[in-house]
Every structure is written in structure tokens, then in C-alpha cells.
PDB file of C-alpha atoms and ligand atoms in Angstrom:
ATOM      1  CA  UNK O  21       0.000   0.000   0.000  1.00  0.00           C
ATOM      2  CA  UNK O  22       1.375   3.926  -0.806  1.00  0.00           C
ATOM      3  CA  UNK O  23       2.059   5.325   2.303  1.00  0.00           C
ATOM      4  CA  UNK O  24       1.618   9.496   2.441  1.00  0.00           C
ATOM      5  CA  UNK O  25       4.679  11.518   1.211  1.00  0.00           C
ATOM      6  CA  UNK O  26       7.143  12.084   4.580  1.00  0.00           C
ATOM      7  CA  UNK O  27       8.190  15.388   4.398  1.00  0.00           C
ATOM      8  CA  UNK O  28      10.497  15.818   7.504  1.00  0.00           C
ATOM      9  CA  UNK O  29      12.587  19.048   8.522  1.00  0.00           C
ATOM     10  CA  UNK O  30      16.117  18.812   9.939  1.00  0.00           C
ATOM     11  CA  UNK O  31      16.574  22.021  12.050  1.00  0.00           C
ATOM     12  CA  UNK O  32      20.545  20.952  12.565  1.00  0.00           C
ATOM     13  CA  UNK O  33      21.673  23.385  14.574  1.00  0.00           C
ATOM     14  CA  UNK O  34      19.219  26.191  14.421  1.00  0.00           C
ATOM     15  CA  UNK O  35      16.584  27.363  16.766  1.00  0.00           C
ATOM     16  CA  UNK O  36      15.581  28.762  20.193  1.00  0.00           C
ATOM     17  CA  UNK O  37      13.238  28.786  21.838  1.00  0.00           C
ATOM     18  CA  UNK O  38      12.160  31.939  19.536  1.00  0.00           C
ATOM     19  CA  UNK O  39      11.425  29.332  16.511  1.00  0.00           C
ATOM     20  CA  UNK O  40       8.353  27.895  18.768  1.00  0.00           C
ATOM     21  CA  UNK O  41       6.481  29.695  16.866  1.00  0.00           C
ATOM     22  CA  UNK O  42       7.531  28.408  13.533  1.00  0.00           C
ATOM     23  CA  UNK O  43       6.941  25.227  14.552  1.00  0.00           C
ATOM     24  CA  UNK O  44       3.463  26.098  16.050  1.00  0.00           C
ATOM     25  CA  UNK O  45       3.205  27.674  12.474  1.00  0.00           C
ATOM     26  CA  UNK O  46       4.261  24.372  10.821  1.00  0.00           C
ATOM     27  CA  UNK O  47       2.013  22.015  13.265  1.00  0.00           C
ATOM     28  CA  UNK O  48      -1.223  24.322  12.273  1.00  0.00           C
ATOM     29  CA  UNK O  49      -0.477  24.366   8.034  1.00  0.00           C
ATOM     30  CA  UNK O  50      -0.012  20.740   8.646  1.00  0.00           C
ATOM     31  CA  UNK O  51      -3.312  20.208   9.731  1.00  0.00           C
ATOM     32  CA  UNK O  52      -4.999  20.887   6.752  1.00  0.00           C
ATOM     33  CA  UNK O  53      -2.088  19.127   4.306  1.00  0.00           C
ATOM     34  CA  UNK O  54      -3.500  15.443   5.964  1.00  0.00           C
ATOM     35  CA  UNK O  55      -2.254  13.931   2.789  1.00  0.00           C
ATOM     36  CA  UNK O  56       1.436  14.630   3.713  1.00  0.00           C
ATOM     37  CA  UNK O  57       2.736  13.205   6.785  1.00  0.00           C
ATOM     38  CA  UNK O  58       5.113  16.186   8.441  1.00  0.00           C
ATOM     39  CA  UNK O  59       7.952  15.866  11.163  1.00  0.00           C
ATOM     40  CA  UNK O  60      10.507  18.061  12.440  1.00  0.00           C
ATOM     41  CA  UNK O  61      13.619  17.064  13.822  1.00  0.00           C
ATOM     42  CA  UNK O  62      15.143  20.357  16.072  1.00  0.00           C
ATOM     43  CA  UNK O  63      18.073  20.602  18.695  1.00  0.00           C
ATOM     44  CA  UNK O  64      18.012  18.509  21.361  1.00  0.00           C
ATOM     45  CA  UNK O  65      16.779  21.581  23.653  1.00  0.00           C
ATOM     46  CA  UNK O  66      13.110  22.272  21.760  1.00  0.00           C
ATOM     47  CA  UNK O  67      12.186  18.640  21.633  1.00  0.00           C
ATOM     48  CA  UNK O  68      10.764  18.678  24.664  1.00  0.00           C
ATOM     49  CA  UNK O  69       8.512  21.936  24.062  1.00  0.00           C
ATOM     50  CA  UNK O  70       7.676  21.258  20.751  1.00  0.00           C
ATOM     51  CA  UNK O  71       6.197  18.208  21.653  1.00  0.00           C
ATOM     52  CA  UNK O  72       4.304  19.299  24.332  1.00  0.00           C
ATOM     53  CA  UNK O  73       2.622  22.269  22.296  1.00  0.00           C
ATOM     54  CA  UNK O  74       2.203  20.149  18.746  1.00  0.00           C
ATOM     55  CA  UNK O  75      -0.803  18.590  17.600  1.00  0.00           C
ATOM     56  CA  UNK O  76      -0.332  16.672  14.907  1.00  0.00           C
ATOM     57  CA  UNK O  77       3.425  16.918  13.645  1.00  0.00           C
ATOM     58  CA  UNK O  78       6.033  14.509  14.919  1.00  0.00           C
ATOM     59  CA  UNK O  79       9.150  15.427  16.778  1.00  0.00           C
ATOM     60  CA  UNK O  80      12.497  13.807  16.497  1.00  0.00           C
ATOM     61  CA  UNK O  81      16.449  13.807  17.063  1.00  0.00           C
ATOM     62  CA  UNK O  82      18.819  14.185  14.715  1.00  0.00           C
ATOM     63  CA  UNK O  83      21.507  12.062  16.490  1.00  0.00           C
ATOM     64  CA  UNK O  84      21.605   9.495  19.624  1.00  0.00           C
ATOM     65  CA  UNK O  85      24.402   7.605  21.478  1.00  0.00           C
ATOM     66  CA  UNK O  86      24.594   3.983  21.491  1.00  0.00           C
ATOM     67  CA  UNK O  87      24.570   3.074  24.614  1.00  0.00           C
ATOM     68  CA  UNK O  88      21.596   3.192  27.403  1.00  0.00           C
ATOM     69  CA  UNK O  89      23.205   5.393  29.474  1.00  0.00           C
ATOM     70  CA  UNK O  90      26.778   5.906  31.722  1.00  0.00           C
ATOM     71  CA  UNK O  91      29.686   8.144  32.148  1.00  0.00           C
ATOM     72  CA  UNK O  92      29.330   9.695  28.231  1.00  0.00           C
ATOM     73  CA  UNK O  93      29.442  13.233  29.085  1.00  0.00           C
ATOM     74  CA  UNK O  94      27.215  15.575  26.783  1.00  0.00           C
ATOM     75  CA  UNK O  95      25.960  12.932  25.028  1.00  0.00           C
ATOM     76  CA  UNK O  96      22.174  11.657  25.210  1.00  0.00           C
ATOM     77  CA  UNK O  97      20.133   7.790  24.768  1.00  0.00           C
ATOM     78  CA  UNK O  98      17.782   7.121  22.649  1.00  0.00           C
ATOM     79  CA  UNK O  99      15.530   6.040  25.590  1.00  0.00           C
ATOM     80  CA  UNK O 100      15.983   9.971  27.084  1.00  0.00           C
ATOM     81  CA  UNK O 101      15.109  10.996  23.706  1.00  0.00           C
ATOM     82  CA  UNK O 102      11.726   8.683  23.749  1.00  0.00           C
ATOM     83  CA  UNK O 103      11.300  10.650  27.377  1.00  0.00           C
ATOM     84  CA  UNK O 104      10.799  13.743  26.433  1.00  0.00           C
ATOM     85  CA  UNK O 105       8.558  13.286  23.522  1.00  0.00           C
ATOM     86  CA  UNK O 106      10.793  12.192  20.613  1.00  0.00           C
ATOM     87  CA  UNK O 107       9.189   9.381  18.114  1.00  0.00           C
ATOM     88  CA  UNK O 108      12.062   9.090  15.824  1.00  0.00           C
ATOM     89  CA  UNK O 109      15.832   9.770  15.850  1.00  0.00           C
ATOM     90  CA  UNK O 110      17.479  10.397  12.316  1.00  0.00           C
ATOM     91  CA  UNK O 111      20.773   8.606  12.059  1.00  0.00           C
ATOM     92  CA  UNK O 112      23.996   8.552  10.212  1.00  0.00           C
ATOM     93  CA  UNK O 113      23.444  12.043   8.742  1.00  0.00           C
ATOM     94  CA  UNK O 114      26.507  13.043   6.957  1.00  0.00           C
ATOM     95  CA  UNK O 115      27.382  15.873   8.716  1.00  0.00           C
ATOM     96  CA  UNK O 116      27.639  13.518  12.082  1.00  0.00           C
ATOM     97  CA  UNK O 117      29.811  10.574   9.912  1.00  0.00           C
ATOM     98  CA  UNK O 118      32.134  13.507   8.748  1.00  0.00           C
ATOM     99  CA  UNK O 119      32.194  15.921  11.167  1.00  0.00           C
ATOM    100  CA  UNK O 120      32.154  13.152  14.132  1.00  0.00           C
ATOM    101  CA  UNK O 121      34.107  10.448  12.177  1.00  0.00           C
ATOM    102  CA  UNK O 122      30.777   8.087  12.173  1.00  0.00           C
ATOM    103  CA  UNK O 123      31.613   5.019  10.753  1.00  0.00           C
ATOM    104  CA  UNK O 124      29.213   2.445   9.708  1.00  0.00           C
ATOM    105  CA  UNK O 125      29.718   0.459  12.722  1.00  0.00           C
ATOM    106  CA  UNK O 126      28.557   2.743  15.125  1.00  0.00           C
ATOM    107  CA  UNK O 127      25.618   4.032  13.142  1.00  0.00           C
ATOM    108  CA  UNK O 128      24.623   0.595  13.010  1.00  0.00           C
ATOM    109  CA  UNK O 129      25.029   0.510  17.068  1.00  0.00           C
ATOM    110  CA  UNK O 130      22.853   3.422  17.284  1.00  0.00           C
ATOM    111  CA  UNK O 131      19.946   2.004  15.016  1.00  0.00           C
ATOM    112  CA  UNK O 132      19.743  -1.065  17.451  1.00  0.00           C
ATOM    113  CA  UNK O 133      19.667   1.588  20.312  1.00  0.00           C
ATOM    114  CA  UNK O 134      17.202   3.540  19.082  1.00  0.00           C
ATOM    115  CA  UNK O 135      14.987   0.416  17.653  1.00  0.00           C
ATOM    116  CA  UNK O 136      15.277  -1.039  21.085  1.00  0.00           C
ATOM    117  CA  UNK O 137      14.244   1.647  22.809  1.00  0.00           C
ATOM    118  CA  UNK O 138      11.142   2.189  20.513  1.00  0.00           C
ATOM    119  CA  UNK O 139      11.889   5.245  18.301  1.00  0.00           C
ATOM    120  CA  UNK O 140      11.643   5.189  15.172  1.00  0.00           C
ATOM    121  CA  UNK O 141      14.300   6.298  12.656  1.00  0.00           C
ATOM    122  CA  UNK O 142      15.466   7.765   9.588  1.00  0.00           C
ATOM    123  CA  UNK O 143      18.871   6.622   8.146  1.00  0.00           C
ATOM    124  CA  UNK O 144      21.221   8.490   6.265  1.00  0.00           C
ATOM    125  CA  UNK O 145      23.191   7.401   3.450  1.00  0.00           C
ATOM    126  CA  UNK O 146      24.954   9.422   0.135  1.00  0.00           C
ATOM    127  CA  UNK O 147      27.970   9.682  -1.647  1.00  0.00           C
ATOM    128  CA  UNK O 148      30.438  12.526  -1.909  1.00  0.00           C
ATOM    129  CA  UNK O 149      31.295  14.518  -4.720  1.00  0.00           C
ATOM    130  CA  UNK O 150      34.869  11.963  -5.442  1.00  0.00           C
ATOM    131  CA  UNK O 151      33.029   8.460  -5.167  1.00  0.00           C
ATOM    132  CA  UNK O 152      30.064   9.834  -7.380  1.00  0.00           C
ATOM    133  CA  UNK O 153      32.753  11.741 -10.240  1.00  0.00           C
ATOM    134  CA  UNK O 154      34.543   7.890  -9.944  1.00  0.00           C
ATOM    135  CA  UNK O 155      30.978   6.313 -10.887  1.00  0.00           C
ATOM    136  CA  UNK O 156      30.689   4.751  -7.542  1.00  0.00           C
ATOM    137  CA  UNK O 157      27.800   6.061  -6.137  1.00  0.00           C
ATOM    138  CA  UNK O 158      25.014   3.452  -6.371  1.00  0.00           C
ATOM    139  CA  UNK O 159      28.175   0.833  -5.091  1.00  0.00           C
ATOM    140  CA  UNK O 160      29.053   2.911  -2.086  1.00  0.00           C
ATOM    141  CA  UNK O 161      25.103   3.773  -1.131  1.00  0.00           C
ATOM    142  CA  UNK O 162      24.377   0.124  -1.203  1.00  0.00           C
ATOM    143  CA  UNK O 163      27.156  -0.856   0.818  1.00  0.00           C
ATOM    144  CA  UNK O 164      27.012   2.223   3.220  1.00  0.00           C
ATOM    145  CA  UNK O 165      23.101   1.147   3.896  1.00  0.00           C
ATOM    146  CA  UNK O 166      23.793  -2.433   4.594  1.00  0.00           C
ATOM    147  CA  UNK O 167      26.429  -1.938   7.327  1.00  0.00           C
ATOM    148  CA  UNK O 168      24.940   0.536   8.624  1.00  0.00           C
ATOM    149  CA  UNK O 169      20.740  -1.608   9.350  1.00  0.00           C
ATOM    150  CA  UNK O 170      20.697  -3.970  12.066  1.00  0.00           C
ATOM    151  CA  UNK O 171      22.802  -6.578  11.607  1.00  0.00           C
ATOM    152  CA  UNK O 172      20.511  -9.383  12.772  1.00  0.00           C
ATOM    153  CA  UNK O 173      17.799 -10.779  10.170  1.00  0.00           C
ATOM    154  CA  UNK O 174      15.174 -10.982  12.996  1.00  0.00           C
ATOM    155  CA  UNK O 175      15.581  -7.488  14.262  1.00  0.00           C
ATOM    156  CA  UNK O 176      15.317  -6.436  10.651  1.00  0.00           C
ATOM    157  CA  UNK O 177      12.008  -7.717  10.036  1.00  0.00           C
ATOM    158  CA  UNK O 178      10.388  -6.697  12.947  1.00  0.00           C
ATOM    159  CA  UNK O 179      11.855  -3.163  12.303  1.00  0.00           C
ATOM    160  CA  UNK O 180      10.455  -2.399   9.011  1.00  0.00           C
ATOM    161  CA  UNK O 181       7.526  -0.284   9.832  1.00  0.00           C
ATOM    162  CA  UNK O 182       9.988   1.681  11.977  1.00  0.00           C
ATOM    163  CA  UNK O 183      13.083   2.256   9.280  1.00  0.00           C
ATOM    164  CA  UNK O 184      12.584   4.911   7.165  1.00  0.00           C
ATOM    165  CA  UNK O 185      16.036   5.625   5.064  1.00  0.00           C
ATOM    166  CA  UNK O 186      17.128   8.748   3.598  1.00  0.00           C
ATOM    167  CA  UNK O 187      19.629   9.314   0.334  1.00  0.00           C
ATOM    168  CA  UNK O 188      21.355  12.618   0.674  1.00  0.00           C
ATOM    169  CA  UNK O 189      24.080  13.416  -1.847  1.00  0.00           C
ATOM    170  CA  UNK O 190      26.674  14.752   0.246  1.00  0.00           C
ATOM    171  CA  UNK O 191      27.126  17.322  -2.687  1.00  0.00           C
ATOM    172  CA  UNK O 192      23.769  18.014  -2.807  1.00  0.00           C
ATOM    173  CA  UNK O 193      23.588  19.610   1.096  1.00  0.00           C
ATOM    174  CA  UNK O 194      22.978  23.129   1.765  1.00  0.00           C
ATOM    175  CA  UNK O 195      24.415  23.795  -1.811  1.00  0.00           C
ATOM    176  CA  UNK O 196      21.601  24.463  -3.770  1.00  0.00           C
ATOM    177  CA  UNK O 197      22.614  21.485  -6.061  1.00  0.00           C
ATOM    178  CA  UNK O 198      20.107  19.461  -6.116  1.00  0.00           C
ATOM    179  CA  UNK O 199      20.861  16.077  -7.783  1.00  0.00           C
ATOM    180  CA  UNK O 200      19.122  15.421 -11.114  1.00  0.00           C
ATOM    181  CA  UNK O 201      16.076  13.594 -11.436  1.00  0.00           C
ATOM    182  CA  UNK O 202      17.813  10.741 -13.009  1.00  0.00           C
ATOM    183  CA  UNK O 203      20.134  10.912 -10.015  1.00  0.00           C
ATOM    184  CA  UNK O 204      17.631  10.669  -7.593  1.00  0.00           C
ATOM    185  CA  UNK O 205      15.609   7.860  -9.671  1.00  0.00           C
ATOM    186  CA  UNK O 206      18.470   5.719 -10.471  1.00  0.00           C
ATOM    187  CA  UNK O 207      19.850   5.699  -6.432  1.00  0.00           C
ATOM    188  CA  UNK O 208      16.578   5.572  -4.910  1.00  0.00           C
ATOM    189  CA  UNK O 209      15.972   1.970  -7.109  1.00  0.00           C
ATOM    190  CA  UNK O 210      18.782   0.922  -6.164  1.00  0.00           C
ATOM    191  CA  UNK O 211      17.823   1.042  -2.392  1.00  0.00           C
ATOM    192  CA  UNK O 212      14.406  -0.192  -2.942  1.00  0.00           C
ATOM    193  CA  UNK O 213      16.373  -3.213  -4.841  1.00  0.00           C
ATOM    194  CA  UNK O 214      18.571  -3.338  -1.202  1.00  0.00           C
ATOM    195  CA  UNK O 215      15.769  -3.243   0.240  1.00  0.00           C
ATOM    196  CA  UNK O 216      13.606  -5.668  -1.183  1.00  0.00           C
ATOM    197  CA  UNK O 217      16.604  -7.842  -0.669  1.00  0.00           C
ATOM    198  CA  UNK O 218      17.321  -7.440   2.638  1.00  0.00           C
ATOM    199  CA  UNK O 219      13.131  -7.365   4.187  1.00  0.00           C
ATOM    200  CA  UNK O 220      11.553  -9.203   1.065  1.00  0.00           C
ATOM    201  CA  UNK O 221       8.743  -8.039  -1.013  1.00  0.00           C
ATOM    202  CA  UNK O 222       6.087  -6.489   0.887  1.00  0.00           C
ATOM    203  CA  UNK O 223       7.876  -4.990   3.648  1.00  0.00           C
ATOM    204  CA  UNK O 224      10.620  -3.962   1.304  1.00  0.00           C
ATOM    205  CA  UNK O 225       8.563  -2.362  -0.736  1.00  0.00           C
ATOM    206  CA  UNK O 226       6.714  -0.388   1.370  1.00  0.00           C
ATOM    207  CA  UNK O 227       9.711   1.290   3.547  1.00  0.00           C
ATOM    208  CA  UNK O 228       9.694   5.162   2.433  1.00  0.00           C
ATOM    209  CA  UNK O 229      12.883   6.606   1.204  1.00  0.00           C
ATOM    210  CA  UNK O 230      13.221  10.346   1.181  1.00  0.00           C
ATOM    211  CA  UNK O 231      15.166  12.357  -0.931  1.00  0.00           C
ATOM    212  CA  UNK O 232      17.655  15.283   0.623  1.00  0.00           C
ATOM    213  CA  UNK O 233      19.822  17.551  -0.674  1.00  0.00           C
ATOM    214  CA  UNK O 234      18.634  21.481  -0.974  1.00  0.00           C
ATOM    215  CA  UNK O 235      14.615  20.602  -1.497  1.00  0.00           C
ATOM    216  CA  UNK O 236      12.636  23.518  -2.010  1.00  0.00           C
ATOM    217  CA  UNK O 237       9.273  24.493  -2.744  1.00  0.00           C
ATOM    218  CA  UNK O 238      10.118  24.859  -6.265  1.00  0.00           C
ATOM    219  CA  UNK O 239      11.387  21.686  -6.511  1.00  0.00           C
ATOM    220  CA  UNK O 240       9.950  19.275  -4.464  1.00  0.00           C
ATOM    221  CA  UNK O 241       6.630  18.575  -6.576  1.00  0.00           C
ATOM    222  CA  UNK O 242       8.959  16.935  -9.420  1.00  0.00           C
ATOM    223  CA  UNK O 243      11.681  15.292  -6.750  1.00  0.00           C
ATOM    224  CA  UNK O 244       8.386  13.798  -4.900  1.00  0.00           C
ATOM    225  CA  UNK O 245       7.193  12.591  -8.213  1.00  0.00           C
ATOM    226  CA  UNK O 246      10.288  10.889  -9.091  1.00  0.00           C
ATOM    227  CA  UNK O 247       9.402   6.819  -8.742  1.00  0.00           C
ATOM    228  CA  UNK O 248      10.455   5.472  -5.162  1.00  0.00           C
ATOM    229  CA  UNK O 249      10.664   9.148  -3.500  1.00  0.00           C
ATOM    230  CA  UNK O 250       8.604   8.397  -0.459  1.00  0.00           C
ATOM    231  CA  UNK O 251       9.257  12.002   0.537  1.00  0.00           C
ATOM    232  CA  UNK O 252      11.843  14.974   1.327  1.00  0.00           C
ATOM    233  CA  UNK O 253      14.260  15.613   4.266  1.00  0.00           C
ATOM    234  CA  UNK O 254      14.485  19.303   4.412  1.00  0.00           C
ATOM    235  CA  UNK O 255      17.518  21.268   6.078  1.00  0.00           C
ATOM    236  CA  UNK O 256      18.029  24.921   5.368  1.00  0.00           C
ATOM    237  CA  UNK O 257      14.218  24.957   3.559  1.00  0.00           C
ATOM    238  CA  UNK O 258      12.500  23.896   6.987  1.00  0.00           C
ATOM    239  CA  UNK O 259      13.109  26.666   9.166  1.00  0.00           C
ATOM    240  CA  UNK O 260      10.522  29.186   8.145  1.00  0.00           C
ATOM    241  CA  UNK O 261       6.635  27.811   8.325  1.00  0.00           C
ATOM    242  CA  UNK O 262       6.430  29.123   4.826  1.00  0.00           C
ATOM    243  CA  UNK O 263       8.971  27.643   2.810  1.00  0.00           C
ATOM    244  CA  UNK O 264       8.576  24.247   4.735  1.00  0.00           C
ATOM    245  CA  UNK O 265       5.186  23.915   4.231  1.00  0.00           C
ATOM    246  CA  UNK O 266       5.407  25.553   0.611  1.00  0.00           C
ATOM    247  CA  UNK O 267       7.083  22.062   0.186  1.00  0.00           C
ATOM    248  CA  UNK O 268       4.149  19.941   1.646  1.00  0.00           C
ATOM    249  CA  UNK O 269       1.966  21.855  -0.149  1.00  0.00           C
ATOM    250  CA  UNK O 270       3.760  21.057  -3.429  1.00  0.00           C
ATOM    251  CA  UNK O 271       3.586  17.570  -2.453  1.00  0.00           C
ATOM    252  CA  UNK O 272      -0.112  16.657  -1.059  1.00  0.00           C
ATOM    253  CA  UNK O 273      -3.377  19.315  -1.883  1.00  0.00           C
ATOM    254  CA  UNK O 274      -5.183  20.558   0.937  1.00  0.00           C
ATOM    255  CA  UNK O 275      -7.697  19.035   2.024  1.00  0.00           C
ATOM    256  CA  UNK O 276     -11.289  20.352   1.282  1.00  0.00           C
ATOM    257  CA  UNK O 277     -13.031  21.397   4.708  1.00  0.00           C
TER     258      UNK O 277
HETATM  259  P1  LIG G 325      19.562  21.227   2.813  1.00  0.00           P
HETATM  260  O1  LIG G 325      18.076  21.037   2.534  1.00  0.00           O
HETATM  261  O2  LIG G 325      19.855  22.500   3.532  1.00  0.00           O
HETATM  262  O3  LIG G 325      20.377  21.006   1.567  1.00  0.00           O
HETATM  263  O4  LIG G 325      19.978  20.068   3.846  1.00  0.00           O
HETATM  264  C1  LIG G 325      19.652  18.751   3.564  1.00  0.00           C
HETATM  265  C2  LIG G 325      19.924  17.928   4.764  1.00  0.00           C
HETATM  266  O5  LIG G 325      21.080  17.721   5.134  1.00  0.00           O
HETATM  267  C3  LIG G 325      18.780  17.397   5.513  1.00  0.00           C
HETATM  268  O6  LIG G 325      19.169  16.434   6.432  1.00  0.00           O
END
């Protein structure tokens, strides 16, 4: 069955508590965009506010340790991310395997934290600028996904409904590159193919891959319409109500009321 378009906004690091209001903004467009399923993903600190105030809209992380808990100083579980009103975590993010030196090993511990304790979450994966002028890209994605998913079969399979994944270009971030269409098709069948492979047909099939990598309004109708584009992950475009939802709307009409 199609599931609704996912259009999710990654705040990084932006916002005080004076972007409450955006997000109040974003929770009441969303309520008349029903056709679109919409999440925001802020700093750590407006989790908690934003979910207490939001209707509709999801709230999530954008990072999680792997461990439950202990002497990790400044760091935070995905179970204290659950506690204050997070439903999903997104993982692997580019900016957190270069910046932090992520490797695929420990995003791959922090999906079986964050599955275990009950989030849900939306894994990264894309190719620099190098591995994709080499011809690598689709090669490196697939790999990069695999080691980076549960390891076990079983956890897998009763994870599906939970894993959404997420191809952003490296190139394509905060750029205003966006990849071509035939980029995005021929990548995001490649990860359906993974996927298929690794969960089987149905459930496989079904997981929602977004697209990221300097969506806007003006694009995001023809991205979303691109075959196995389940949705967007937003960065710089999600931090005003209008140009986030400006994307939703190009994505899912309004409902009539
Ligand atoms: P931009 O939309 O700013 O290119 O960022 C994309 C991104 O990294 C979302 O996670």
C-alpha cells in the first residue's frame, strides 16, 4: 500500500526557543495538508517543548548515542530521547559521519539503540562529490546502507515499519545542487532493490525513502514525483513555516473542509 509523502525538517543546529512559533506555524499548516505526513527534527533543547505544544506533527532527534546510558558526558540515549517526547531519531546524517568520524559500525550501534528503545528512525546514506565523479555512487550507497541496518535478520524484520532511510548526496547539502532527477531515480531503485533484498517483497517495498539535498518548494513537486521518492528531508528549507510547508503543499493538496 502507498504510504503518504514524509516530508520531515532537519533544524541541525538552528533554533531557540524563539522558533516555537515556527513550529506552532508548521504544526497548524499541517493540519490541513493530511495527505502529507510532516515531522521536524530540532536541537536537542526544543524537543521537549515542541512536543508538548504540537498537535499533529512529529518530533524527532537528529543524532543518539549507542549506549543506554553511563559516564558519556554531553551525550544523550535514545531512551531519554523517547522521554521527552521524541518518536524518531534520524541517524547517520553526513554531517555527524564527517564531522564526528561516524563510521558504519557505530551508526549501526545506534539504530539497534534507538529500535530497542522504541523510536523510530530515519537513516542516512549518500555519496560525496569523489566516489560519485569515480561512478561509484550506487556501489558505495548500497554498501554504506547495509552496514549501517541492524545486523541481525530478525531485528530487521520486525523493524520495518519503523526504518525509514534517507539518500542525501553529500554534494547536494545546503548547496543548492540538487541532484538530477535521473540521479535521484536511479539511487533511490537501487535502495528499494537493497531493500527488497534485505526485508523481502512487501515490507521492502513499502519502507519510504526520502530524498535530501537542498529541497525547495520549487522543486519538491517533481523530486516527490520521481518513482520510489517516499518524501523529502528538508535542512536549510524547513526553518521558516512558509517555505517548509510551501514544500508539503507542493507535495499533497489541501484538504477540502
Ligand atoms: P539542505 O536542505 O539544507 O540542503 O539540507 C539537507 C539535509 O542535510 C537534511 O538532512
Amino acid at each position: 500500500m502507498a504510504r503518504r509523502p514524509y516530508i520531515v525538517g532537519n533544524w541541525k543546529m538552528h533554533g531557540t526557543r524563539a522558533m516555537l512559533s515556527e513550529a506552532r506555524a508548521i504544526d497548524r499548516a499541517a493540519q490541513r495538508l493530511l495527505k502529507v505526513e510532516v515531522a521536524i527534527a530540532p536541537p536537542y533543547t526544543l524537543i521537549h517543548p515542541i512536543h508538548r505544544e504540537a498537535e499533529l506533527i512529529a518530533v524527532g532527534a537528529q543524532d543518539c548515542h549507542e549506549a543506554e546510558g553511563g559516564a558519556f558526558t554531553g551525550d544523550i540515549s535514545a531512551a531519554m530521547l523517547a522521554d521527552a517526547g521524541a518518536q524518531f531519531v534520524i541517524l547517520g546524517h553526513s554531517e555527524r559521519r564527517e564531522g564526528h568520524g561516524e563510521s558504519n559500525a557505530l551508526v549501526r550501534a545506534k539504530t539497534e539503540a534507538a529500535l530497542n528503545a522504541g523510536l523510530k528512525i530515519i537513516l542516512c546514506c549518500g555519496e560525496n562529490a569523489a566516489t560519485r565523479a569515480e561512478g561509484k555512487a550506487v556501489d558505495f550507497v548500497r554498501r554504506q546502507l547495509k552496514a549501517s541496518l541492524p545486523a541481525s535478520a530478525a531485528e530487521l524484520a520486525d523493524a520495518s515499519d519503523r526504518i525509514t532511510i534517507a539518500y542525501e548526496p553529500i554534494w547536494a547539502i545546503g548547496t543548492g545542487n540538487t541532484a538530477t532527477l535521473e540521479d535521484i531515480a536511479e539511487k533511490h531503485s537501487a535502495i528499494r532493490a537493497l531493500l527488497v533484498d534485505l526485508f523481502g517483497d512487501e515490507q521492502g517495498g513499502d519502507m519510504r525513502i526520502l530524498y535530501g539535498g537542498s529541497v525547495k518548494p520549487e522543486n519538491a513537486g517533481e523530486i516527490l514525483r520521481v518513482a520510489d521518492v517516499g518524501g523529502a528531508l528538508v535542512g536549510g528549507a524547513s526553518l521558516t513555516a512558509d517555505s517548509f510547508m510551501g514544500i508539503a503543499l507542493a507535495v499533497g493538496e489541501p484538504n477540502e473542509s
